[in-house]
Amino acid sequence: MNSVFDFDRPIDMAWCPGCGNYDIIKSVKGALDDLKIPRERIVMVSGIGQAAKLPQYINVSFFNGLHGRSLPAATAIKASNPRLTVVVVSGDGCTYGEGGNHFLAALRRNPDITNLVHDNMVYGLTKGQASPTSRRGFTTPVQINGVYLEPFNPVAIAVAMNASFVARAFSGDVGKTKEIIKKAIMHKGYSLVDILHPCVTFNRVNSFSWYKSNTYYLDEEYDPSNRDEALKKSIETEKIPLGVIYVNSGNKTFEENLIPYKSSDTPLYLRKLDINKLRKIIDEHIK
Amino acid sequence: MDNNVKTDLSIVLSGEAGQGIQTLERLLMKMFKLSGRYVFSYSEFMSRIRGGNNSTEIRVSAQRVDSFLNRIDIFVPFGYGSMERFQERITGDTIIIGDQVFIEDRYRGSGNTVIGIPFLEIAKEFGGKTYINLVVMGFFAGLFGIKKDNVRDQVRTQFSRLAADVIEKNIKALEKGIEVGSEIAQTGTIEIPPKASRDVSEELLISGTEIIALGGIAGGCNFVSSYPMSPSTDVLVNFAKYSEKFNIVVEQAEDEICAVNMAIASWYAGGRAMVTTSGGGFALMTEGLSLAGAIESPLVIHVGQRPGPATGMPTRTEQGDLLFALFSGHGEFPRIIYAPGNYSQGFYLTRRAFYMADKYQVPVIILTDQFFLDSYGTVPMLNVDNSMSENIIIETDPGYRRYQITESGISPRGIPGYGTGTVCLDSDEHDEGGYITEDFAVRVAQVNKRMKKLQSMGPDSIPPDLYGPDDYRCIVVSWGSTLNAILEAIATSGRSDIALLHYSQVYPLHDDTKKYLEKAQFAAIVENNYTSQFGTLIRMHMGFEFNKKILKYNGMPFSVEELAKEFKKFV
């Protein structure tokens, strides 16, 4: 299917054949096409890793910064121009490992951005070490006797922090993932979508079929505004629930709390220094 | 020195943290300034919230003064142990004024003039020891013979937020202080500096931290993300203070890594961003600095230096981070480093940092230090206009390429959302469009383009300032906050053959350097560090060796006297 976010030239994609990222990019483009957001108003932000290359393959503006630092960058972009639609795409290592402190801060700040985390429970680009979400017992060339750390549970942390929008998706289900991403983008506030996906090269345990048999979709009756239920769902790890797990629309966004935007969403670049005000402040120092 | 005493008085207030010495300092500074005199103060404190010993030195003068003086003319202790750390500086000429209980026995009958005044008792008469500041303020007003009405007006204005009865109590305490001060004045024990012959009413009274913040605002700063760290925290506080007036996003980041990445991304989206930190925080920012280099982002970083390594001495001063600032960040990319020597330079250079960062798309680092930031004093009127506050950006079209190769190395800067093009940037090596590449030819072209900016910015380079005779025999080289102490030391040394070459732009090192240094028969360098970092930088560039290195690294700024002593020895 053609997307307005396709390039009119061939592009060289750095992902392995069969990688879950190919499905995710389909879902992302589909969501952006469906929402009809003007191309020039979208900014994608990423860190470093295979997932973080995704913005390179979508014809939009992007800020591919440092490993682990996508959330501060995305937060500042939105805070400098609230009229932009900001979508962060990075992996589990980048977002929950290197960038863990920023993940916690993003939950607290609640910027109106969407955070897609490609969660394949392994470090791919550095060739197969444990990630923060790797399961106990997962062996790698570094964790030779298996992972002995408790796996990081981003969904439970996000719900515990009363985050604005928390969802989990599975890359293999392009259509359903697209719909979840659409809801996340449309939601006002920080939206986390943890996207489970297989790494065909370095994770032989959590494969496509493993995810198929170890996940299930929340049913129609599930009420994502019920935090107690959401907490329960977020700590289910035997069979992992998929869908929108928690929605809290009660908090103001980061930008809404910022002084320049109290009365207008005019981006910083369209504002000018009031030189007379500055002169007045300077003059006050002579008295 | 002695002929100086008549025009210049140095007062040290010493007490515990939390006693309100800073409040008193501000009250006195304003009062002396309004009385028509130049003022300058430097506060030094221990790294704690309560207790310990803090002091502030206030200089009141008929001439411009803006440096740290070792000499203490009047010492006022505010607590037990307030005098302990000052044994070497309190000489027979120092007059000690204050509560007898706080004055150490060694100074009685020692030749020192001791004027016992029960400030604390008087304060308690008016309702409590918190009134002590007003009693002491009144004392100095009386001592200096400053018009009662003016002082009363000042207190009423400055305390206007308090309840009327509280203000009146303060006024009563003030008046009692004036009465006591006037009595001492009549004894003629203390020589009072005359008013300045020049009009000081057009001078600003301002702190080092505020001057940096105002310079940033003049540069169009509208985004500040930082993590608190002494001695730079008050720059952040000042930005917050003005954030509503100037619509500035001020965000306390979860760490310095966040702070710098936010600032860079704000520039990307059209903001004009700055971070303020000290050495340890800057260390955490260095990967971000390198990112700014890679993606050619404007960035303004203020580093208020303090002694390191590691936590070092958090509330003390040093110039130990010059080479760190110069070599920080992995990989090769151009940068600019400013180091203001006085408050005017602090203002204009911070403003200029925004302009240069934007014009050349490079990080600009402003190096100050605890001495600069925790000083407070008079500065000539600041002139502002919008010449350095506006974004240097273009509206993009569909063919826009962020890293287009140009003659100057500067590619027109677009931002997302302004125009129809996309603005793509990547910390990986990238092609002109901003897309990742591993093509060696593209890599070389992009490196060349980035490094070319070092040459392109040449005409905008700030030359060093020469103070003193053009036909100098000896030259003193310095950078940053040592400027004023050196000037005053040269003046008091009686040496007319010494000139000062001061650098407010320390990198790129200006080409004139060689010309100035080769002319001198004797060259000395003055730095607040152990290794002579600027001397090292000069040696790297031209192999020049200084005859003399005057270095200090105990955590205190250079005093005028210790420099004068060194200058007198020049051969």
Short mmCIF file of N, CA and C in Angstrom, two decimals, chain B residues 250-355:
data_model
loop_
_atom_site.label_atom_id
_atom_site.label_comp_id
_atom_site.label_asym_id
_atom_site.label_seq_id
_atom_site.Cartn_x
_atom_site.Cartn_y
_atom_site.Cartn_z
N VAL B 250 11.53 27.47 31.35
CA VAL B 250 12.60 27.15 32.29
C VAL B 250 12.27 25.80 32.91
N GLU B 251 13.10 24.81 32.67
CA GLU B 251 12.80 23.47 33.15
C GLU B 251 13.97 22.92 33.94
N GLN B 252 13.66 22.45 35.15
CA GLN B 252 14.67 21.74 35.93
C GLN B 252 14.71 20.31 35.43
N ALA B 253 15.80 19.95 34.79
CA ALA B 253 15.93 18.62 34.19
C ALA B 253 16.23 17.57 35.25
N GLU B 254 15.97 16.30 34.91
CA GLU B 254 16.26 15.23 35.87
C GLU B 254 17.76 15.00 36.02
N ASP B 255 18.53 15.41 35.04
CA ASP B 255 19.98 15.35 35.14
C ASP B 255 20.56 16.24 34.03
N GLU B 256 21.87 16.41 34.07
CA GLU B 256 22.49 17.31 33.09
C GLU B 256 22.45 16.74 31.68
N ILE B 257 22.34 15.41 31.58
CA ILE B 257 22.27 14.77 30.28
C ILE B 257 20.96 15.19 29.61
N CYS B 258 19.89 15.14 30.37
CA CYS B 258 18.61 15.61 29.87
C CYS B 258 18.70 17.08 29.51
N ALA B 259 19.30 17.87 30.40
CA ALA B 259 19.36 19.32 30.21
C ALA B 259 19.97 19.67 28.85
N VAL B 260 21.11 19.06 28.55
CA VAL B 260 21.80 19.44 27.31
C VAL B 260 21.06 18.91 26.07
N ASN B 261 20.50 17.71 26.18
CA ASN B 261 19.75 17.18 25.04
C ASN B 261 18.49 17.99 24.78
N MET B 262 17.86 18.45 25.84
CA MET B 262 16.70 19.32 25.68
C MET B 262 17.09 20.62 24.97
N ALA B 263 18.19 21.19 25.41
CA ALA B 263 18.61 22.48 24.83
C ALA B 263 18.89 22.34 23.34
N ILE B 264 19.58 21.27 22.97
CA ILE B 264 19.90 21.06 21.55
C ILE B 264 18.61 20.87 20.75
N ALA B 265 17.70 20.06 21.29
CA ALA B 265 16.45 19.78 20.56
C ALA B 265 15.57 21.03 20.49
N SER B 266 15.67 21.89 21.49
CA SER B 266 14.91 23.13 21.42
C SER B 266 15.39 24.00 20.26
N TRP B 267 16.69 24.10 20.10
CA TRP B 267 17.23 24.84 18.95
C TRP B 267 16.70 24.24 17.66
N TYR B 268 16.69 22.91 17.59
CA TYR B 268 16.21 22.21 16.39
C TYR B 268 14.79 22.65 16.05
N ALA B 269 13.97 22.84 17.09
CA ALA B 269 12.56 23.18 16.87
C ALA B 269 12.31 24.68 16.90
N GLY B 270 13.38 25.48 16.87
CA GLY B 270 13.20 26.92 16.75
C GLY B 270 13.39 27.72 18.01
N GLY B 271 13.74 27.05 19.12
CA GLY B 271 14.00 27.77 20.37
C GLY B 271 15.41 28.33 20.36
N ARG B 272 15.70 29.13 21.38
CA ARG B 272 17.07 29.64 21.60
C ARG B 272 17.42 29.24 23.03
N ALA B 273 18.21 28.17 23.11
CA ALA B 273 18.33 27.49 24.39
C ALA B 273 19.71 27.58 25.00
N MET B 274 19.71 27.48 26.32
CA MET B 274 20.95 27.57 27.10
C MET B 274 20.88 26.61 28.26
N VAL B 275 22.03 26.09 28.65
CA VAL B 275 22.13 25.33 29.88
C VAL B 275 23.13 26.03 30.78
N THR B 276 22.93 25.90 32.08
CA THR B 276 23.90 26.48 33.01
C THR B 276 24.28 25.40 34.02
N THR B 277 25.57 25.27 34.27
CA THR B 277 26.05 24.18 35.11
C THR B 277 27.43 24.52 35.66
N SER B 278 28.04 23.54 36.32
CA SER B 278 29.43 23.67 36.75
C SER B 278 30.19 22.45 36.23
N GLY B 279 31.47 22.34 36.56
CA GLY B 279 32.32 21.32 35.97
C GLY B 279 31.75 19.92 35.96
N GLY B 280 31.28 19.45 37.11
CA GLY B 280 30.77 18.08 37.20
C GLY B 280 29.55 17.87 36.32
N GLY B 281 28.68 18.84 36.30
CA GLY B 281 27.49 18.75 35.44
C GLY B 281 27.86 18.84 33.98
N PHE B 282 28.85 19.68 33.70
CA PHE B 282 29.30 19.80 32.32
C PHE B 282 29.91 18.49 31.84
N ALA B 283 30.59 17.79 32.77
CA ALA B 283 31.17 16.48 32.42
C ALA B 283 30.07 15.55 31.89
N LEU B 284 28.90 15.61 32.53
CA LEU B 284 27.80 14.76 32.08
C LEU B 284 27.24 15.23 30.74
N MET B 285 27.47 16.46 30.39
CA MET B 285 26.90 17.02 29.16
C MET B 285 27.77 16.79 27.93
N THR B 286 28.95 16.20 28.13
CA THR B 286 29.89 16.24 27.02
C THR B 286 29.47 15.39 25.83
N GLU B 287 28.70 14.33 26.06
CA GLU B 287 28.22 13.57 24.91
C GLU B 287 27.24 14.43 24.11
N GLY B 288 26.46 15.21 24.84
CA GLY B 288 25.53 16.13 24.20
C GLY B 288 26.27 17.22 23.42
N LEU B 289 27.38 17.67 23.99
CA LEU B 289 28.20 18.67 23.30
C LEU B 289 28.67 18.12 21.95
N SER B 290 29.10 16.87 21.99
CA SER B 290 29.56 16.21 20.77
C SER B 290 28.40 16.07 19.77
N LEU B 291 27.21 15.81 20.30
CA LEU B 291 26.03 15.74 19.42
C LEU B 291 25.81 17.08 18.73
N ALA B 292 25.92 18.16 19.50
CA ALA B 292 25.76 19.49 18.91
C ALA B 292 26.78 19.68 17.79
N GLY B 293 28.01 19.18 18.02
CA GLY B 293 29.04 19.27 16.99
C GLY B 293 28.66 18.48 15.75
N ALA B 294 28.13 17.27 15.95
CA ALA B 294 27.80 16.39 14.83
C ALA B 294 26.63 16.93 14.01
N ILE B 295 25.60 17.39 14.68
CA ILE B 295 24.41 17.82 13.94
C ILE B 295 24.44 19.32 13.68
N GLU B 296 25.57 19.95 14.01
CA GLU B 296 25.77 21.38 13.77
C GLU B 296 24.63 22.19 14.40
N SER B 297 24.39 21.89 15.65
CA SER B 297 23.34 22.61 16.37
C SER B 297 23.94 23.80 17.10
N PRO B 298 23.25 24.93 17.07
CA PRO B 298 23.64 25.99 18.00
C PRO B 298 23.42 25.49 19.42
N LEU B 299 24.22 25.97 20.36
CA LEU B 299 24.05 25.57 21.77
C LEU B 299 24.84 26.56 22.61
N VAL B 300 24.24 27.03 23.70
CA VAL B 300 24.95 27.92 24.62
C VAL B 300 25.05 27.22 25.97
N ILE B 301 26.29 27.07 26.43
CA ILE B 301 26.52 26.40 27.71
C ILE B 301 27.25 27.35 28.64
N HIS B 302 26.66 27.62 29.79
CA HIS B 302 27.38 28.40 30.80
C HIS B 302 27.96 27.45 31.83
N VAL B 303 29.27 27.54 32.03
CA VAL B 303 29.94 26.71 33.04
C VAL B 303 30.52 27.63 34.12
N GLY B 304 29.94 27.59 35.30
CA GLY B 304 30.48 28.34 36.43
C GLY B 304 31.50 27.44 37.13
N GLN B 305 32.77 27.76 36.95
CA GLN B 305 33.82 26.85 37.44
C GLN B 305 33.96 26.90 38.96
N ARG B 306 34.30 25.74 39.51
CA ARG B 306 34.63 25.63 40.93
C ARG B 306 35.77 24.62 41.02
N PRO B 307 36.49 24.58 42.15
CA PRO B 307 37.63 23.68 42.19
C PRO B 307 37.23 22.21 42.08
N GLY B 308 37.88 21.46 41.24
CA GLY B 308 37.73 20.03 41.13
C GLY B 308 38.98 19.39 41.64
N PRO B 309 39.30 18.15 41.32
CA PRO B 309 38.44 17.23 40.56
C PRO B 309 37.24 16.75 41.38
N ALA B 310 36.34 16.07 40.66
CA ALA B 310 35.10 15.53 41.23
C ALA B 310 34.34 16.64 41.97
N THR B 311 33.84 16.36 43.16
CA THR B 311 33.03 17.36 43.85
C THR B 311 33.87 18.54 44.30
N GLY B 312 35.14 18.31 44.55
CA GLY B 312 36.08 19.40 44.83
C GLY B 312 35.63 20.27 45.98
N MET B 313 35.63 21.60 45.75
CA MET B 313 35.16 22.54 46.76
C MET B 313 33.97 23.28 46.16
N PRO B 314 32.76 22.81 46.47
CA PRO B 314 31.57 23.25 45.74
C PRO B 314 31.31 24.76 45.76
N THR B 315 31.72 25.43 46.84
CA THR B 315 31.37 26.85 46.94
C THR B 315 32.57 27.77 46.75
N ARG B 316 33.65 27.21 46.21
CA ARG B 316 34.87 28.01 46.05
C ARG B 316 35.17 28.25 44.58
N THR B 317 36.23 28.98 44.34
CA THR B 317 36.48 29.40 42.96
C THR B 317 37.74 28.79 42.36
N GLU B 318 37.76 28.65 41.05
CA GLU B 318 38.93 28.16 40.33
C GLU B 318 38.71 28.38 38.83
N GLN B 319 39.82 28.38 38.10
CA GLN B 319 39.73 28.42 36.63
C GLN B 319 40.31 27.11 36.10
N GLY B 320 39.77 26.01 36.59
CA GLY B 320 40.38 24.72 36.29
C GLY B 320 39.77 23.95 35.14
N ASP B 321 38.79 24.54 34.47
CA ASP B 321 38.06 23.78 33.44
C ASP B 321 38.24 24.30 32.02
N LEU B 322 39.25 25.12 31.80
CA LEU B 322 39.45 25.67 30.45
C LEU B 322 39.79 24.58 29.44
N LEU B 323 40.80 23.78 29.78
CA LEU B 323 41.20 22.75 28.81
C LEU B 323 40.15 21.66 28.70
N PHE B 324 39.43 21.43 29.78
CA PHE B 324 38.31 20.49 29.74
C PHE B 324 37.24 21.00 28.76
N ALA B 325 36.91 22.26 28.88
CA ALA B 325 35.90 22.84 27.98
C ALA B 325 36.38 22.77 26.54
N LEU B 326 37.67 22.97 26.36
CA LEU B 326 38.22 22.97 25.01
C LEU B 326 38.24 21.57 24.39
N PHE B 327 38.59 20.58 25.19
CA PHE B 327 38.75 19.23 24.63
C PHE B 327 37.57 18.30 24.93
N SER B 328 36.55 18.78 25.60
CA SER B 328 35.42 17.93 25.95
C SER B 328 34.64 17.51 24.71
N GLY B 329 34.04 16.35 24.79
CA GLY B 329 33.25 15.86 23.66
C GLY B 329 34.13 15.06 22.72
N HIS B 330 33.66 13.84 22.36
CA HIS B 330 34.45 13.00 21.49
C HIS B 330 34.32 13.46 20.04
N GLY B 331 35.36 13.17 19.28
CA GLY B 331 35.35 13.57 17.88
C GLY B 331 35.82 15.01 17.71
N GLU B 332 35.90 15.44 16.46
CA GLU B 332 36.44 16.76 16.15
C GLU B 332 35.34 17.66 15.62
N PHE B 333 35.22 18.81 16.21
CA PHE B 333 34.22 19.79 15.76
C PHE B 333 34.59 21.16 16.31
N PRO B 334 34.20 22.21 15.60
CA PRO B 334 34.56 23.55 16.09
C PRO B 334 33.69 23.99 17.25
N ARG B 335 34.21 24.89 18.04
CA ARG B 335 33.47 25.47 19.17
C ARG B 335 34.05 26.84 19.48
N ILE B 336 33.37 27.57 20.33
CA ILE B 336 33.84 28.89 20.77
C ILE B 336 33.80 28.89 22.29
N ILE B 337 34.81 29.47 22.92
CA ILE B 337 34.80 29.59 24.38
C ILE B 337 35.03 31.04 24.79
N TYR B 338 34.08 31.59 25.53
CA TYR B 338 34.20 32.94 26.07
C TYR B 338 34.49 32.87 27.57
N ALA B 339 35.16 33.89 28.08
CA ALA B 339 35.45 33.95 29.52
C ALA B 339 35.41 35.41 29.95
N PRO B 340 34.24 35.90 30.37
CA PRO B 340 34.13 37.31 30.71
C PRO B 340 35.00 37.71 31.89
N GLY B 341 35.60 38.90 31.77
CA GLY B 341 36.49 39.41 32.82
C GLY B 341 35.76 40.32 33.78
N ASN B 342 34.69 40.94 33.33
CA ASN B 342 33.92 41.80 34.22
C ASN B 342 32.44 41.68 33.85
N TYR B 343 31.60 42.41 34.56
CA TYR B 343 30.16 42.24 34.36
C TYR B 343 29.70 42.70 32.98
N SER B 344 30.28 43.77 32.47
CA SER B 344 29.89 44.22 31.13
C SER B 344 30.16 43.10 30.13
N GLN B 345 31.36 42.54 30.23
CA GLN B 345 31.69 41.44 29.31
C GLN B 345 30.77 40.24 29.56
N GLY B 346 30.43 40.01 30.80
CA GLY B 346 29.52 38.89 31.12
C GLY B 346 28.21 39.05 30.39
N PHE B 347 27.71 40.27 30.36
CA PHE B 347 26.43 40.54 29.70
C PHE B 347 26.57 40.43 28.18
N TYR B 348 27.51 41.18 27.64
CA TYR B 348 27.62 41.24 26.17
C TYR B 348 28.08 39.92 25.56
N LEU B 349 28.93 39.18 26.27
CA LEU B 349 29.40 37.90 25.72
C LEU B 349 28.31 36.84 25.76
N THR B 350 27.50 36.85 26.81
CA THR B 350 26.42 35.85 26.86
C THR B 350 25.43 36.14 25.74
N ARG B 351 25.14 37.43 25.54
CA ARG B 351 24.26 37.81 24.43
C ARG B 351 24.88 37.36 23.11
N ARG B 352 26.16 37.64 22.96
CA ARG B 352 26.85 37.30 21.72
C ARG B 352 26.92 35.78 21.51
N ALA B 353 26.99 35.04 22.60
CA ALA B 353 27.06 33.57 22.51
C ALA B 353 25.87 33.04 21.70
N PHE B 354 24.72 33.63 21.91
CA PHE B 354 23.52 33.19 21.19
C PHE B 354 23.64 33.50 19.69
N TYR B 355 24.15 34.67 19.42
CA TYR B 355 24.32 35.09 18.02
C TYR B 355 25.33 34.21 17.31
#
